[in-house]
Coordinates of C-alpha atoms in Angstrom, one line a residue:
M1 CA -15.4 -15.6 -3.9
N2 CA -12.6 -14.8 -1.7
I3 CA -12.2 -11.4 -0.1
S4 CA -9.2 -10.5 1.1
L5 CA -7.4 -7.4 2.7
Q6 CA -3.7 -6.2 1.5
S7 CA -1.4 -3.6 1.5
P8 CA -0.8 -1.5 -1.4
S9 CA 2.2 -1.9 -3.8
V10 CA 3.6 0.2 -6.9
E11 CA 1.3 -1.9 -9.0
S12 CA -1.8 -1.2 -7.4
M13 CA -2.0 2.7 -6.7
P14 CA -3.0 3.6 -10.2
R15 CA -6.4 1.9 -9.3
L16 CA -6.3 2.4 -5.6
L17 CA -5.5 6.8 -6.6
E18 CA -8.8 5.8 -8.8
L19 CA -10.8 4.9 -6.5
S20 CA -10.1 7.4 -4.3
K21 CA -11.2 9.6 -6.8
Q22 CA -14.3 7.6 -7.0
L23 CA -14.8 8.0 -3.3
H24 CA -14.1 11.4 -3.7
D25 CA -16.7 12.6 -6.2
H26 CA -19.3 10.0 -4.1
E27 CA -18.7 12.7 -1.5
A28 CA -18.6 16.1 -3.3
L29 CA -14.9 16.6 -2.2
S30 CA -12.2 17.9 -4.5
F31 CA -9.5 15.8 -5.2
D32 CA -6.0 17.0 -6.1
V33 CA -4.0 13.6 -7.1
E34 CA -1.5 15.0 -5.7
H35 CA -2.2 15.6 -2.3
V36 CA -4.0 12.6 -1.9
T37 CA -1.0 10.4 -3.5
S38 CA 1.4 12.1 -0.5
A39 CA -1.0 11.0 1.9
F40 CA -1.3 7.6 0.4
N41 CA 2.8 7.4 1.0
F42 CA 3.2 8.8 3.7
L43 CA 1.1 6.5 5.7
I44 CA 2.1 3.5 3.5
A45 CA 6.0 4.4 5.0
H46 CA 5.5 5.7 8.5
P47 CA 2.3 3.1 9.9
A48 CA 3.1 4.2 12.7
H49 CA 0.7 6.7 11.7
G50 CA -2.0 4.1 9.4
D51 CA -2.7 1.3 7.2
V52 CA -4.1 1.4 3.9
F53 CA -5.7 -1.6 3.0
L54 CA -6.7 -2.5 -0.4
I55 CA -9.8 -4.5 -0.2
V56 CA -9.0 -7.4 -2.7
L57 CA -11.6 -9.7 -4.3
D58 CA -9.8 -13.1 -6.2
Q59 CA -13.1 -15.2 -8.1
D60 CA -11.5 -18.2 -10.0
G61 CA -7.8 -17.0 -9.4
D62 CA -8.7 -13.7 -11.2
Q63 CA -7.5 -10.5 -8.6
E64 CA -10.2 -7.8 -9.2
L65 CA -9.2 -4.4 -6.0
I66 CA -12.9 -3.0 -5.5
G67 CA -12.3 -0.8 -2.5
F68 CA -9.5 0.1 0.2
V69 CA -9.9 1.2 4.0
V70 CA -7.1 3.9 5.1
L71 CA -6.5 3.4 9.6
C72 CA -5.2 6.5 11.2
Y73 CA -4.0 6.0 14.7
S74 CA -4.6 8.6 17.3
F75 CA -5.5 8.2 21.7
S76 CA -7.8 10.3 23.6
I77 CA -8.5 10.5 26.7
E78 CA -11.7 9.0 27.1
L79 CA -11.2 6.0 24.9
G80 CA -8.6 5.1 27.2
G81 CA -5.5 4.7 24.5
R82 CA -4.5 4.1 21.4
I83 CA -7.3 4.8 18.7
A84 CA -8.1 4.0 14.8
V85 CA -10.1 6.1 12.9
I86 CA -10.9 4.7 9.6
D87 CA -10.4 8.6 7.7
Q88 CA -11.9 6.6 4.8
I89 CA -13.2 3.3 3.6
Y90 CA -14.6 2.7 0.2
L91 CA -16.5 -0.4 -2.0
S92 CA -16.7 0.2 -5.8
K93 CA -20.5 0.4 -5.7
D94 CA -21.7 -2.8 -8.0
W95 CA -20.0 -4.9 -4.8
R96 CA -22.0 -2.5 -2.2
R97 CA -24.5 -4.8 -0.6
Q98 CA -22.2 -8.3 -1.0
G99 CA -21.3 -9.0 2.1
V100 CA -17.5 -7.4 1.5
G101 CA -17.8 -5.0 4.1
S102 CA -19.5 -7.6 6.2
Y103 CA -15.5 -8.7 6.3
V104 CA -14.3 -6.7 5.8
L105 CA -14.9 -4.5 9.3
P106 CA -14.4 -7.1 11.9
N107 CA -11.0 -7.5 10.4
I108 CA -10.0 -4.3 10.2
E109 CA -11.2 -4.5 14.1
S110 CA -9.1 -7.4 14.3
H111 CA -6.0 -5.8 12.7
V112 CA -6.6 -2.4 14.9
Q113 CA -6.7 -4.6 18.7
A114 CA -3.7 -6.7 17.3
R115 CA -2.4 -2.5 17.6
D116 CA -3.5 -1.7 20.9
C117 CA -6.1 0.1 20.1
H118 CA -9.1 0.5 22.7
A119 CA -11.6 1.9 19.9
V120 CA -12.3 2.4 16.3
I121 CA -13.9 5.9 15.6
L122 CA -15.4 6.5 11.8
E123 CA -17.0 9.7 10.3
V124 CA -20.6 8.4 8.0
N125 CA -22.5 11.4 6.3
I126 CA -25.1 12.0 8.3
G127 CA -27.3 11.5 5.2
N128 CA -25.9 7.8 4.9
S129 CA -28.8 5.8 6.3
G130 CA -27.7 2.9 4.9
A131 CA -24.1 3.3 6.1
R132 CA -25.4 4.6 9.0
E133 CA -27.0 0.7 9.7
F134 CA -24.3 -0.9 8.7
Y135 CA -22.2 0.1 11.3
E136 CA -24.7 -0.3 13.7
Q137 CA -24.7 -3.8 13.5
F138 CA -21.3 -3.8 14.2
D139 CA -22.3 -1.9 17.3
Y140 CA -20.9 1.0 16.0
M141 CA -23.2 4.4 18.0
P142 CA -22.8 7.3 16.7
R143 CA -22.1 10.2 18.9
R144 CA -25.3 12.5 19.5
Q145 CA -24.1 15.3 21.5
H146 CA -21.0 15.9 18.7
C147 CA -19.9 17.8 15.8
L148 CA -17.3 17.1 14.3
M149 CA -15.2 19.9 12.8
T150 CA -12.7 20.9 10.9
K151 CA -9.8 23.1 10.2
R152 CA -7.5 23.3 7.5
L153 CA -4.3 24.3 7.8
V154 CA -1.7 25.7 5.8
C155 CA 1.6 23.5 5.5

């Protein structure tokens, strides 16, 4: 089993959108294909704002797109400068707990360090203890006094 992180292509977009829909369904989030497509296309065209990576499995020359990671770049006074936010990370259900995430996360961290980021931030559903325990193995720490809040703006 060989795992790699690859940039999306025109050919991979339908599968990326399919995986994004699975993520939205899993997290009980609304899914607007035009909105999601536009957001992916923006990041792909403007890498200063973020990156989209496909998680690709290669078995005996057969490649399968099994997940994706979306990084967005921001700045934090508290954390000392430029930071990366893992906005979305998704792995097909059949490939969870198979060691794929243990490959992906350190490679994402290396990528953002090379982009001069001082920290990585991610959001985990409070009820997803498996994901929380996984990230804690990689020294991600919950910020117990923080509550993530969102306000959608109509553009």
